CSV table of C-alpha atoms and ligand atoms in Angstrom, one decimal:
chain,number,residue,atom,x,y,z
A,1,UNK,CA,-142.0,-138.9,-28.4
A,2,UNK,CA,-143.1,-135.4,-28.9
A,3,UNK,CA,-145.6,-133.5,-27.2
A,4,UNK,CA,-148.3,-134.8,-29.6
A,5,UNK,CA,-147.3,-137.7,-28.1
A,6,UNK,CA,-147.0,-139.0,-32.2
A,7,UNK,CA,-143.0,-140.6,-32.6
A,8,UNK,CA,-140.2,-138.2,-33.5
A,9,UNK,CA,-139.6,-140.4,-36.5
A,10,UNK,CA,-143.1,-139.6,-38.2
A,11,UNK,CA,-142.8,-136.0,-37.4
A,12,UNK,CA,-138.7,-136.1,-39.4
A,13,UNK,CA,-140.6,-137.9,-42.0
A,14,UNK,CA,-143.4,-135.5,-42.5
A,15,UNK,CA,-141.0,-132.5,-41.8
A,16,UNK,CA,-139.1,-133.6,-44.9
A,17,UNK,CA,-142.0,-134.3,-47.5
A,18,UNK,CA,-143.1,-131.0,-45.8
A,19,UNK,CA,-140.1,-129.4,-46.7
A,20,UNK,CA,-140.0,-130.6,-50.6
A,21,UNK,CA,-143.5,-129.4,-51.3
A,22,UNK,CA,-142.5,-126.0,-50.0
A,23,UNK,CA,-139.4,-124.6,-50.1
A,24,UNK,CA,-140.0,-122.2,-46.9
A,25,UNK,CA,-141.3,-124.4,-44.6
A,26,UNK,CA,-137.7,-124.6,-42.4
A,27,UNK,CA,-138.4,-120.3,-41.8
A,28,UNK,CA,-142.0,-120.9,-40.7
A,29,UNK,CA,-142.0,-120.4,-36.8
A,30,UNK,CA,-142.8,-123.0,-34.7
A,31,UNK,CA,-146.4,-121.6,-34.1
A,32,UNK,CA,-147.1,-122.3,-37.3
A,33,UNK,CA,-146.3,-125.8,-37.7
A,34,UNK,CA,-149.2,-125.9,-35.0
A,35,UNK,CA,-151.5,-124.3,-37.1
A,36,UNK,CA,-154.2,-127.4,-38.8
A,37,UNK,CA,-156.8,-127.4,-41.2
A,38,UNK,CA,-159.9,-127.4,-39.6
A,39,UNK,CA,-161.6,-130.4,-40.8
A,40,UNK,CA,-164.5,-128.5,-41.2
A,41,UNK,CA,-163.0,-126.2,-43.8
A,42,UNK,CA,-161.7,-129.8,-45.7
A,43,UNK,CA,-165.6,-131.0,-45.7
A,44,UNK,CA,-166.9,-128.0,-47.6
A,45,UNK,CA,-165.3,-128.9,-51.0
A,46,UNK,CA,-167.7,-132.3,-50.8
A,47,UNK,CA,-170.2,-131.4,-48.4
A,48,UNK,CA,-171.2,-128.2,-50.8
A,49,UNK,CA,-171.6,-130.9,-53.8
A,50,UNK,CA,-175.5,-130.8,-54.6
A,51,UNK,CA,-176.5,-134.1,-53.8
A,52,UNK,CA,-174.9,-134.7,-50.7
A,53,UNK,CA,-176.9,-133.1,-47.9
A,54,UNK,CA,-174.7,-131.8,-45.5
A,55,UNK,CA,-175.1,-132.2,-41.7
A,56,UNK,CA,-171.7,-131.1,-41.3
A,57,UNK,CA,-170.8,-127.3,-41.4
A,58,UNK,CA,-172.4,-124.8,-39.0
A,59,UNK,CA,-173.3,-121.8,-41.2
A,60,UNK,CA,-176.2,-120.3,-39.5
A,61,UNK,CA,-179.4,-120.3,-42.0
A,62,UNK,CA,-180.0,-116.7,-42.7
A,63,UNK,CA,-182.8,-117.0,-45.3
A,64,UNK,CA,-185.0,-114.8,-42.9
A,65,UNK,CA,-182.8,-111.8,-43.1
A,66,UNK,CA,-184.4,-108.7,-43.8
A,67,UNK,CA,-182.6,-107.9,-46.7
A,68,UNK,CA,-184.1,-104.8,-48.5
A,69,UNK,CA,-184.3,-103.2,-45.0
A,70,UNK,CA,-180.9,-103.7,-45.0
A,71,UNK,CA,-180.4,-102.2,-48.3
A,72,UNK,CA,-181.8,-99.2,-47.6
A,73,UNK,CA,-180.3,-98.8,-44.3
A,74,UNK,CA,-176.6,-99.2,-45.7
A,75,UNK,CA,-177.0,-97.0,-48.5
A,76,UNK,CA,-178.8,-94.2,-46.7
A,77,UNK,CA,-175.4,-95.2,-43.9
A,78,UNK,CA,-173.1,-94.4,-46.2
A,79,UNK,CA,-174.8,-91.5,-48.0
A,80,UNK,CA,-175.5,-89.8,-44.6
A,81,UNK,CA,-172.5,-91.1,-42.7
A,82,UNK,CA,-170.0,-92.6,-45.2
A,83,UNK,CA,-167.1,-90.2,-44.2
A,84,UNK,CA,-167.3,-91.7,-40.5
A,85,UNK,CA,-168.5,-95.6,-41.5
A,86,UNK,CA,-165.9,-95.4,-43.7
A,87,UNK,CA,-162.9,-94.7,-41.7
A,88,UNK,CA,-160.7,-95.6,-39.1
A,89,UNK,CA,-162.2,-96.3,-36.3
A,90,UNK,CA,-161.7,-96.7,-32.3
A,91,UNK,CA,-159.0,-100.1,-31.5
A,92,UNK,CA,-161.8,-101.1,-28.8
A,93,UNK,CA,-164.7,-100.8,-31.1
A,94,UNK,CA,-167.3,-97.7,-31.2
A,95,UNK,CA,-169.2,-96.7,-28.1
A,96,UNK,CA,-172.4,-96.8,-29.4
A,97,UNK,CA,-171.9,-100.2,-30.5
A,98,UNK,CA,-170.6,-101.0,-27.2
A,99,UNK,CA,-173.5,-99.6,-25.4
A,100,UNK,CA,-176.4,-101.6,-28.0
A,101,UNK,CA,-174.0,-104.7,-26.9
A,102,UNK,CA,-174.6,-104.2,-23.3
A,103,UNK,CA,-178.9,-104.2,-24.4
A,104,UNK,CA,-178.1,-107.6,-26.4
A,105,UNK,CA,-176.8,-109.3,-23.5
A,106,UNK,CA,-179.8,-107.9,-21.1
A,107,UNK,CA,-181.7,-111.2,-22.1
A,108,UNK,CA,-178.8,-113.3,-20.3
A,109,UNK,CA,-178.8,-111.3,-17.4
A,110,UNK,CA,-176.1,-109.3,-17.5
A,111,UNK,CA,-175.6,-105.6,-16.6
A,112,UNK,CA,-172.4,-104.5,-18.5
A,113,UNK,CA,-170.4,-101.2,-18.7
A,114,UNK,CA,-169.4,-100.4,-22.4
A,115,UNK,CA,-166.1,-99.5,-21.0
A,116,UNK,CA,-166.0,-103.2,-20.2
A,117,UNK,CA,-166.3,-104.4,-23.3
A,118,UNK,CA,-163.9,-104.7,-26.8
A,119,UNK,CA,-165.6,-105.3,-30.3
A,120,UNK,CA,-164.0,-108.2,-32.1
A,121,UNK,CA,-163.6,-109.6,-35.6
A,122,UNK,CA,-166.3,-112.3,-34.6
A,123,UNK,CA,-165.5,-114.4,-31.7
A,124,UNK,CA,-163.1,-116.3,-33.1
A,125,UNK,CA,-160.6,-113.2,-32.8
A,126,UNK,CA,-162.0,-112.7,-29.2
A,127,UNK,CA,-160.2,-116.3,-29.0
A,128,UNK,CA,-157.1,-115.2,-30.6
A,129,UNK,CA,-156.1,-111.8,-28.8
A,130,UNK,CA,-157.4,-113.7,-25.1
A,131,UNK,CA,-154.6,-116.2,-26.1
A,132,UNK,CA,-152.2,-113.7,-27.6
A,133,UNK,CA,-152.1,-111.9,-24.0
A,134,UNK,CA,-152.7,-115.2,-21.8
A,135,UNK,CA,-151.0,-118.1,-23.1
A,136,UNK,CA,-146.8,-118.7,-23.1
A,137,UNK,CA,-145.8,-121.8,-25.3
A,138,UNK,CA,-146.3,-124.8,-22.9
A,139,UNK,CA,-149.3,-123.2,-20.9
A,140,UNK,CA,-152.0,-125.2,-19.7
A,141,UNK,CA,-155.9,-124.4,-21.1
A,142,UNK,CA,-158.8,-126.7,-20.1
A,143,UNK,CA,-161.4,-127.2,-22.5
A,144,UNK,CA,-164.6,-129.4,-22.6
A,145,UNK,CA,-164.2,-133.1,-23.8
A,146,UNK,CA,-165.2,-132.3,-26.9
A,147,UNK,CA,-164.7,-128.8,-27.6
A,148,UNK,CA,-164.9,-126.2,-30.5
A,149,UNK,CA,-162.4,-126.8,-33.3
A,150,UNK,CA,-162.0,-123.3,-34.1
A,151,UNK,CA,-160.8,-123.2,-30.7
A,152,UNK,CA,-158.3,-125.8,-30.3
A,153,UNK,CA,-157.3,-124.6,-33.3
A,154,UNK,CA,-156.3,-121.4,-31.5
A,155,UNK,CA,-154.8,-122.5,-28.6
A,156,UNK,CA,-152.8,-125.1,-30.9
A,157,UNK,CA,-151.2,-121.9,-32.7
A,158,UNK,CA,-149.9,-120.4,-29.4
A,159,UNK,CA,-148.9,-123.6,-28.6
A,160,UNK,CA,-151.1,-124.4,-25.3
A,161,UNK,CA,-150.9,-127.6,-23.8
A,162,UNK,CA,-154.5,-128.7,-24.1
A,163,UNK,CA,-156.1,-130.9,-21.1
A,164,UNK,CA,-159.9,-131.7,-22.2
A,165,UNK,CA,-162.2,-132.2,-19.0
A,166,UNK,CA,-165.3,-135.0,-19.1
A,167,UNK,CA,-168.9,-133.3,-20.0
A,168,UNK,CA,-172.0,-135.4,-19.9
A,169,UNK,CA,-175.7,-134.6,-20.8
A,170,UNK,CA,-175.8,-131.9,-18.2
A,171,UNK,CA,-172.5,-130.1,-19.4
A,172,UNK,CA,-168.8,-130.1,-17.8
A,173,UNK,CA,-168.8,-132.0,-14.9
A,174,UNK,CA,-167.6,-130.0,-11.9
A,175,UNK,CA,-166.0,-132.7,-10.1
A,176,UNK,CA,-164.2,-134.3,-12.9
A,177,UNK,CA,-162.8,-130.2,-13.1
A,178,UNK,CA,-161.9,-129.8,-9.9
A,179,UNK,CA,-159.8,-133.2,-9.6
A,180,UNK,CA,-157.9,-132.3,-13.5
A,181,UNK,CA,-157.0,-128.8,-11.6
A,182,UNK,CA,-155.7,-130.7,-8.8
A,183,UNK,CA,-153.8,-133.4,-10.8
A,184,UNK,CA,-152.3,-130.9,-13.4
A,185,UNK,CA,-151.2,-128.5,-10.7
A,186,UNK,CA,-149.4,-130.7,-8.9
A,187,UNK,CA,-147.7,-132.2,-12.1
A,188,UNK,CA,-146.7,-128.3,-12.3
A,189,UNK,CA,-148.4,-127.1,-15.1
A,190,UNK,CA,-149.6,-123.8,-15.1
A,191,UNK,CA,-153.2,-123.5,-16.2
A,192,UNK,CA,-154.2,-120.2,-18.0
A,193,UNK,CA,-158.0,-120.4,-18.6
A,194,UNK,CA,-160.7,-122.8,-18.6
A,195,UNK,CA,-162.5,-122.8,-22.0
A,196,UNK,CA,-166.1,-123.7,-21.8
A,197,UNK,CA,-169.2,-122.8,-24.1
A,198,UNK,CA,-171.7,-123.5,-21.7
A,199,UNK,CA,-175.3,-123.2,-23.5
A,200,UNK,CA,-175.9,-125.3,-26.7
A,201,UNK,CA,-172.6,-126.3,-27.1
A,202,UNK,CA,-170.6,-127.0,-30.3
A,203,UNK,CA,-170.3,-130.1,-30.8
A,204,UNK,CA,-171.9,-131.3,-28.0
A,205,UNK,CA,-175.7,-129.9,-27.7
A,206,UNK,CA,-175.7,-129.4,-24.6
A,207,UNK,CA,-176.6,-127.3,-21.9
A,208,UNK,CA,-174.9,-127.1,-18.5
A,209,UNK,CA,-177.4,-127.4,-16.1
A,210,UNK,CA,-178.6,-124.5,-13.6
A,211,UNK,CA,-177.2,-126.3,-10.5
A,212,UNK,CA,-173.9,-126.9,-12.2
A,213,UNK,CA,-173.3,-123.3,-13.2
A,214,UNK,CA,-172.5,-122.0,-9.7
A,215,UNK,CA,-170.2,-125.1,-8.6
A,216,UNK,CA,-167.9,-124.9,-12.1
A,217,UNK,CA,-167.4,-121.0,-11.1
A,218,UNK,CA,-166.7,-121.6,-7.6
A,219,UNK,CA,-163.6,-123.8,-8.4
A,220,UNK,CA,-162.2,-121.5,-11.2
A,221,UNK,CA,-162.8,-118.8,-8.4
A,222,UNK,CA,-161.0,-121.3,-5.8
A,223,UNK,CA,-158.2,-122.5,-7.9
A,224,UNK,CA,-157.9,-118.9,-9.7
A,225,UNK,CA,-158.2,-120.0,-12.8
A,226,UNK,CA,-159.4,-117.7,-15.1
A,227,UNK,CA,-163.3,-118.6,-16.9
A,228,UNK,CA,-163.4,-117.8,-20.7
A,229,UNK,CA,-167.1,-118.4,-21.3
A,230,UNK,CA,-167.9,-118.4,-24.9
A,231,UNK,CA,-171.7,-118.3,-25.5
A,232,UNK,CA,-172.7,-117.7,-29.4
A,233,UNK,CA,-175.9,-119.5,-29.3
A,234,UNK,CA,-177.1,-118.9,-26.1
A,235,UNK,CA,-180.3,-116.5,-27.6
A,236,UNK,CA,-180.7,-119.8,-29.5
A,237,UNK,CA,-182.5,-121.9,-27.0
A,238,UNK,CA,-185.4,-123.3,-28.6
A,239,UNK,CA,-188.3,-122.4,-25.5
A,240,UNK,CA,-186.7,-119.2,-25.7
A,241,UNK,CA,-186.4,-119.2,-22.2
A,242,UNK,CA,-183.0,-117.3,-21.2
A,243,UNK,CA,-180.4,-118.7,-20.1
A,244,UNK,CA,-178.5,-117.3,-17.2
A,245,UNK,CA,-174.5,-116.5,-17.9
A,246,UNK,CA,-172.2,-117.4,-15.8
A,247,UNK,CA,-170.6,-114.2,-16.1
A,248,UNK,CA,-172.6,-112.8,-13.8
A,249,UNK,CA,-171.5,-115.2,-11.3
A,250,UNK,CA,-168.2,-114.0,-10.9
A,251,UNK,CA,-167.7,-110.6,-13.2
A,252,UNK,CA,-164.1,-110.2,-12.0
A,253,UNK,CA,-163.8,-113.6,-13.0
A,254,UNK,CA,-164.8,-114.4,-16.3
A,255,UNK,CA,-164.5,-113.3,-19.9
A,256,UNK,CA,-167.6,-113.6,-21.6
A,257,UNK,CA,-167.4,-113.6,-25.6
A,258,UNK,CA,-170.4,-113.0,-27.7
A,259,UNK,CA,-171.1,-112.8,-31.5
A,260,UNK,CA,-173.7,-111.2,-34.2
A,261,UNK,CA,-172.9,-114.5,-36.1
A,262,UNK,CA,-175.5,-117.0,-35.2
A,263,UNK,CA,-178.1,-114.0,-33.9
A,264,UNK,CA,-177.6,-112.0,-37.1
A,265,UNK,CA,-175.1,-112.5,-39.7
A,266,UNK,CA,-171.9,-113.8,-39.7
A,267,UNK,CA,-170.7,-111.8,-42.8
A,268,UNK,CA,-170.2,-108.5,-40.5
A,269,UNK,CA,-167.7,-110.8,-38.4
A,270,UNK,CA,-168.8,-108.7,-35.2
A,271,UNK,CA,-168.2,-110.0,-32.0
A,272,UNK,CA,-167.4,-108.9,-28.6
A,273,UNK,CA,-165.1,-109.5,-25.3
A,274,UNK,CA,-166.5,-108.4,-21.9
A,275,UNK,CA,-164.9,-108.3,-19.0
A,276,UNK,CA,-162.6,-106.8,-16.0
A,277,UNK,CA,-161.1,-103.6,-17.1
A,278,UNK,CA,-157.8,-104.6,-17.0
A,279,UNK,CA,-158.1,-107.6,-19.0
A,280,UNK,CA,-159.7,-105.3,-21.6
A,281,UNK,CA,-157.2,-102.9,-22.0
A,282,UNK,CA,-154.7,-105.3,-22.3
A,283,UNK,CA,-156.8,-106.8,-25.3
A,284,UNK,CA,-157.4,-103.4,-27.1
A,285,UNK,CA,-153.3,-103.0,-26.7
A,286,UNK,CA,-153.3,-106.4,-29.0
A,287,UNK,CA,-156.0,-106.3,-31.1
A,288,UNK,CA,-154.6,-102.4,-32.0
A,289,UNK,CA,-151.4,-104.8,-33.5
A,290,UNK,CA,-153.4,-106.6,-34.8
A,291,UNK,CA,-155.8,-105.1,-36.6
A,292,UNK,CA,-155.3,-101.5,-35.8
A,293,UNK,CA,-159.4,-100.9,-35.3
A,294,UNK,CA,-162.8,-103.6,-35.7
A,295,UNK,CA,-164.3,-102.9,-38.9
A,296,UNK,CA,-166.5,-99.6,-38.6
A,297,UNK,CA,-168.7,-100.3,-41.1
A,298,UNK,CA,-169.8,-103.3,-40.3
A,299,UNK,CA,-170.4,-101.9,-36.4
A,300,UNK,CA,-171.9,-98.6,-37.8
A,301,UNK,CA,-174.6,-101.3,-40.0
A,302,UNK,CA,-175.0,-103.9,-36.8
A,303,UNK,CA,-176.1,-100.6,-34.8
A,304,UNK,CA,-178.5,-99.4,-37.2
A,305,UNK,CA,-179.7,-103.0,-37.6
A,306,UNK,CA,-180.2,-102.8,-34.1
A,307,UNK,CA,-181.5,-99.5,-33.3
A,308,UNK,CA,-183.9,-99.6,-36.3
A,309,UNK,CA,-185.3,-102.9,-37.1
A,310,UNK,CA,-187.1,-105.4,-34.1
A,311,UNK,CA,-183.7,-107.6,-33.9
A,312,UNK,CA,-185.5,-109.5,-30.9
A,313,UNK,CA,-188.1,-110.8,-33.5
A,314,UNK,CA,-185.7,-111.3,-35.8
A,315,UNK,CA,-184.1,-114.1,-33.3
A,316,UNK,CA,-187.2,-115.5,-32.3
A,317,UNK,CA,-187.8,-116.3,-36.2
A,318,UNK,CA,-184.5,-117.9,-36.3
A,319,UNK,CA,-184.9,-119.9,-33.4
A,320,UNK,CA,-187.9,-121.6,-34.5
A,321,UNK,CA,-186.4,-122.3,-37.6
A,322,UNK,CA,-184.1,-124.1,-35.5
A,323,UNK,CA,-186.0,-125.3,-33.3
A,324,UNK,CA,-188.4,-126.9,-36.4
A,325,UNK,CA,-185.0,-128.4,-37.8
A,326,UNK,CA,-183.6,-129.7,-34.1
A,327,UNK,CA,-187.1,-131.7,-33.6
A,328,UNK,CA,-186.6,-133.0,-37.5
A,329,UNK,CA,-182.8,-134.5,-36.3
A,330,UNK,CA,-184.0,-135.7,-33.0
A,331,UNK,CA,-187.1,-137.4,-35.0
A,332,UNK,CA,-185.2,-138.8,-37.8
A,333,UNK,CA,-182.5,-140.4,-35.8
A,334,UNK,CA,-185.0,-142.0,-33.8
A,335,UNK,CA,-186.6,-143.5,-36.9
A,336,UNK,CA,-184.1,-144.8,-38.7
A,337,UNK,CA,-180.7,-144.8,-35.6
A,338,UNK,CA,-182.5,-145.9,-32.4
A,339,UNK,CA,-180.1,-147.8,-31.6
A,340,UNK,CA,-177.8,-145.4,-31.8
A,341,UNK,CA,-177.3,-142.8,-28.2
A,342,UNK,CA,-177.3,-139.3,-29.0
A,343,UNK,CA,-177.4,-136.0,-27.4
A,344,UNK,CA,-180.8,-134.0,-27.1
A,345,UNK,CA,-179.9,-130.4,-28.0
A,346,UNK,CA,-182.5,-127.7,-26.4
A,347,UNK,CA,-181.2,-124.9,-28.4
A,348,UNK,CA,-178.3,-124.2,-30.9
A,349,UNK,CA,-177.3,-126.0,-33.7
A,350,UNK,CA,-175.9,-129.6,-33.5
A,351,UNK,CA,-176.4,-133.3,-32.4
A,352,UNK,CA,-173.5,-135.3,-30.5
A,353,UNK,CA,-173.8,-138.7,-32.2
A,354,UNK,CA,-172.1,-142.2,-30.7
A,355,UNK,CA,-171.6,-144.8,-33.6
A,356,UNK,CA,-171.4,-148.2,-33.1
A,357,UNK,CA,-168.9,-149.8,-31.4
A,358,UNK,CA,-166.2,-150.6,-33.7
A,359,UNK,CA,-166.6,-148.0,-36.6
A,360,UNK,CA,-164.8,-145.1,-36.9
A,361,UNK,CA,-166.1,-142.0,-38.1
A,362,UNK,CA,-163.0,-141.1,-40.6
A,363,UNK,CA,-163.1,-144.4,-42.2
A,364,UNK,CA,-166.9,-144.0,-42.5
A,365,UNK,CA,-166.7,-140.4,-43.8
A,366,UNK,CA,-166.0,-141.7,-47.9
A,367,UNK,CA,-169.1,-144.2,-47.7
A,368,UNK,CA,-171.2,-141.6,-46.0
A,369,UNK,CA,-170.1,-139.1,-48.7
A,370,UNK,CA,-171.2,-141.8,-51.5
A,371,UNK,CA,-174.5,-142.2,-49.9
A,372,UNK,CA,-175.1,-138.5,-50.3
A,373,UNK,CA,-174.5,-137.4,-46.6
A,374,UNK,CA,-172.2,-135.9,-45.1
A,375,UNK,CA,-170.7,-134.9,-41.6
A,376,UNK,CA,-167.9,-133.9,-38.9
A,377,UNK,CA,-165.7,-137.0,-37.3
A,378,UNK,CA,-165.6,-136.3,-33.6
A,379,UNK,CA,-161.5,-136.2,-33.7
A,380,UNK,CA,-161.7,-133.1,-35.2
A,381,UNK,CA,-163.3,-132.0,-31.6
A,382,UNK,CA,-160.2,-133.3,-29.4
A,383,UNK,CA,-156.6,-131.6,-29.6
A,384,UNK,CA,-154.9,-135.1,-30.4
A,385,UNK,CA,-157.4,-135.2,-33.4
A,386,UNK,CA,-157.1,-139.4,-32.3
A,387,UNK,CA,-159.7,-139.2,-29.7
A,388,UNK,CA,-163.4,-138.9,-30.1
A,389,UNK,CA,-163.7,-140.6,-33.9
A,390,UNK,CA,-166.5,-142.9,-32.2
A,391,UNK,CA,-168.9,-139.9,-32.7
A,392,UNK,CA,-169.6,-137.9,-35.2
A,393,UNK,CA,-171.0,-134.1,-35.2
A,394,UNK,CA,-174.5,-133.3,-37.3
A,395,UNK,CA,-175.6,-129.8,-37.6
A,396,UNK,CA,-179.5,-129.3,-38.2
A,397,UNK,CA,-178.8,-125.3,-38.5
A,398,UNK,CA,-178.7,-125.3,-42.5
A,399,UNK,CA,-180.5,-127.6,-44.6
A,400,UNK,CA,-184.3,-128.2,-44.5
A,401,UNK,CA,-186.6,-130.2,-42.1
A,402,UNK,CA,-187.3,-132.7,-44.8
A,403,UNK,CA,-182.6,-133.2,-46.3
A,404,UNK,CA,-182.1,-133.7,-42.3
A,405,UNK,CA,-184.4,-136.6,-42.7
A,406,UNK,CA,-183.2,-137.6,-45.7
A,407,UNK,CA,-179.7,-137.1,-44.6
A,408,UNK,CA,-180.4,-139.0,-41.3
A,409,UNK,CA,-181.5,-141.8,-43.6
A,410,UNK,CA,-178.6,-141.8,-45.8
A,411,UNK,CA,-176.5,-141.9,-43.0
A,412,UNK,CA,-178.2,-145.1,-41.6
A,413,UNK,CA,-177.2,-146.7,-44.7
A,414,UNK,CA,-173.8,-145.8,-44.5
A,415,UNK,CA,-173.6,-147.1,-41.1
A,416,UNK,CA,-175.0,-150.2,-41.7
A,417,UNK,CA,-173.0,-150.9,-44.8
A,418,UNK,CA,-170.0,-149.9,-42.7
A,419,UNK,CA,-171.2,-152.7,-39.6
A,420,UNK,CA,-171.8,-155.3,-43.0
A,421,UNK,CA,-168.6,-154.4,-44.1
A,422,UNK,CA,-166.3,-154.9,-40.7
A,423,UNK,CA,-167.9,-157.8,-39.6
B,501,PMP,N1,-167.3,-120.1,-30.7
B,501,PMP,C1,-168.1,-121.1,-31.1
B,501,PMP,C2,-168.5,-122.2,-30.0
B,501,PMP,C3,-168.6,-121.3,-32.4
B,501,PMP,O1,-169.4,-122.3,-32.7
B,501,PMP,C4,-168.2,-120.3,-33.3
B,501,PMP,C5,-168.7,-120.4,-34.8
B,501,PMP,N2,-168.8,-121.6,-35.3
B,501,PMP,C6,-167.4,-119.3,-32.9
B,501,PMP,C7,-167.0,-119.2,-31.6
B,501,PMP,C8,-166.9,-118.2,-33.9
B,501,PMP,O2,-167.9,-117.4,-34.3
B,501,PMP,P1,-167.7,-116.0,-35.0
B,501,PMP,O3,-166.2,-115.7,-35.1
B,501,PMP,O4,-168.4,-116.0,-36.3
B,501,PMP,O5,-168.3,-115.0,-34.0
């Protein structure tokens, strides 16, 4: 067996029609043969069809964009600051975005330091440079049970060994972490970071619950394990109460990573890392090989956005938007699935899903598809892609109050056509 835990006979097999479709796959290195589609990505060829109404892909709605105010604002950027927009910029992002940053995250509670922060390519390359400086082949990261694919996919590239930890309806569960610490450390393995995205999480909808947040810092702090809280949606909860960050909890601690994707728009690919000082400089020192410097533009635009036009509104219109589309998902599932046990998201975008016993989602995914629906198999959100195809993912961010019903409804179908079919 290999790691995967799949038989060495498989993998020869699908190393050699591997190796006759492409003649260079014996120089690939080994953390590429990690690397996986996201399923995701696979759905959008179908799930962008025009009749099927998609519940499956995440792209934040962005139809309330102020877009001749942004317009203006780049042209008149580039005609009054081109020559600096333009160019090369600073390897741990500019300072004045850095400062806005620190205003952003006001609303969760936290005080930062510019100094203690590094602009990103989105989050997603937060993920990649924290691994790139954290994770040896064969190192341990914990991760929620499910978890971001966009994630796993990450840590599966640097080769981490993967350990996912039991959530519930109130998020991770801190003693189910604290007893997967003790096991794995005394099987030897040496855990890096714990993964978690805390508020409205992907897939999951979730929130981890106010008394919880202090217990699951306490035993990273205990066990010192190092807290990579990831918290895109957070602004997103739909009573627009905030939502404290666990960051504050333990500053020397934890790595908090944020994003303009879901609060803004994800075509700037601007995110952020804060943290200790020293982690920071060590990401600078990789993102620098990476990348050599964040876009400028795009964080010369994100400040003007944010300097010059009320980007608090701007959120609170997007959160009832979702908000509007979360209550159509909850209401449509109890209509036409209440039999069915789902998740009750209080912010963000998506809707954890148990099918009935016996149908997998992957086998379901064609029929679904024919009924004009479509949406993300739960295996996609476990690093074995095996576990977790008894649920399925449904986003409510994109389509309309009235395709999320009709969607809902056209995945009933499916389902019981699926049941009618089995047995
Ligand atoms: N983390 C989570 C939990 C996400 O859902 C996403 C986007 N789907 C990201 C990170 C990456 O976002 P971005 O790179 O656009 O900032």
């Amino acid at each position: 067996m290999n790691s995967n835990g799949k038989s060495d006979n498989k993998h020869i097999t699908s190393a050699a029609a591997a190796a006759a479709a492409d003649p260079w796959f014996s120089n690939y290195a080994d953390r590429a043969l990690g690397m996986r589609q996201s399923e995701v990505r696979s759905l959008f060829a179908v799930a962008n069809r025009p009749e099927v109404v998609s519940l499956a892909g995440g792209m934040p709605n962005i139809d309330g964009l102020p877009l001749d105010f942004l317009a203006d604002a780049t042209s008149k950027l580039i005609r009054e600051r081109g020559k600096k927009a333009l160019q090369y910029g600073s390897g741990q992002g500019e300072e004045f975005l850095r400062s806005a940053i620190c205003e952003v995250m006001r609303p969760d509670g936290i005080t930062a330091n510019p100094d203690n922060i590094i602009v990103t390519i989105g989050s997603q390359q937060s993920l990649d440079l924290i691994s790139q400086v954290f994770l040896n082949p064969g190192d341990t990261v914990l991760v929620e049970a499910p978890s971001y694919v966009g994630a796993l996919g990450v840590f599966d590239a640097y080769q981490a060994d993967i350990q996912h930890v039991q959530m519930d309806n109130d998020g991770l569960i801190p003693s189910v972490l604290e007893e997967t610490i003790i096991r794995l450390q005394k099987e030897g393995k040496n855990i890096k970071f714990l993964y978690t995205i805390p508020n409205f999480h992907n897939p999951g909808g979730m929130c981890l619950s106010a008394e919880r947040r202090p217990l699951i810092v306490e035993i990273c702090k205990k066990y010192n394990i190092l807290l990579v809280e990831d918290n895109p949606y957070g602004l997103l909860g739909f009573s627009g109460d905030p939502v404290p960050s666990l960051y504050n909890l333990n500053p020397e601690g934890i790595l908090y990573l944020g994003t303009f994707s879901k609060t803004f728009a994800p075509g700037f690919r601007i995110g952020w890392t804060l943290g200790p000082q020293a982690i920071i400089e060590r990401l600078v020192l990789a993102n620098e090989s990476a990348t050599l410097c964040p876009p400028a533009f795009s964080q010369f635009a994100i400040t003007t956005y944010l300097e010059q036009y009320d980007w608090y509104q701007q959120v609170k219109e997007y959160r009832e938007v979702y908000h509007e589309r979360g209550e159509a998902m909850q209401k449509a599932l109890e209509k036409y699935l209440p039999d069915l046990e789902w998740t009750r998201p209080t912010g963000g975008f998506y809707t954890w899903v148990k099918l009935p016993d016996g149908i997998d989602a992957r086998d379901m995914l064609p029929r679904a598809v024919d009924c004009g629906v479509a949406y993300v198999a739960g295996n996609a959100f476990y690093a074995d892609g095996e576990t977790g195809a008894d649920h399925i993912r449904l986003s409510f961010c994109y389509p309309s109050p009235e395709e999320i019903t009709e969607g809902v409804r056209r995945l009933s179908i499916a389902i019981k056509q699926e049941l009618e079919n089995k047995y």
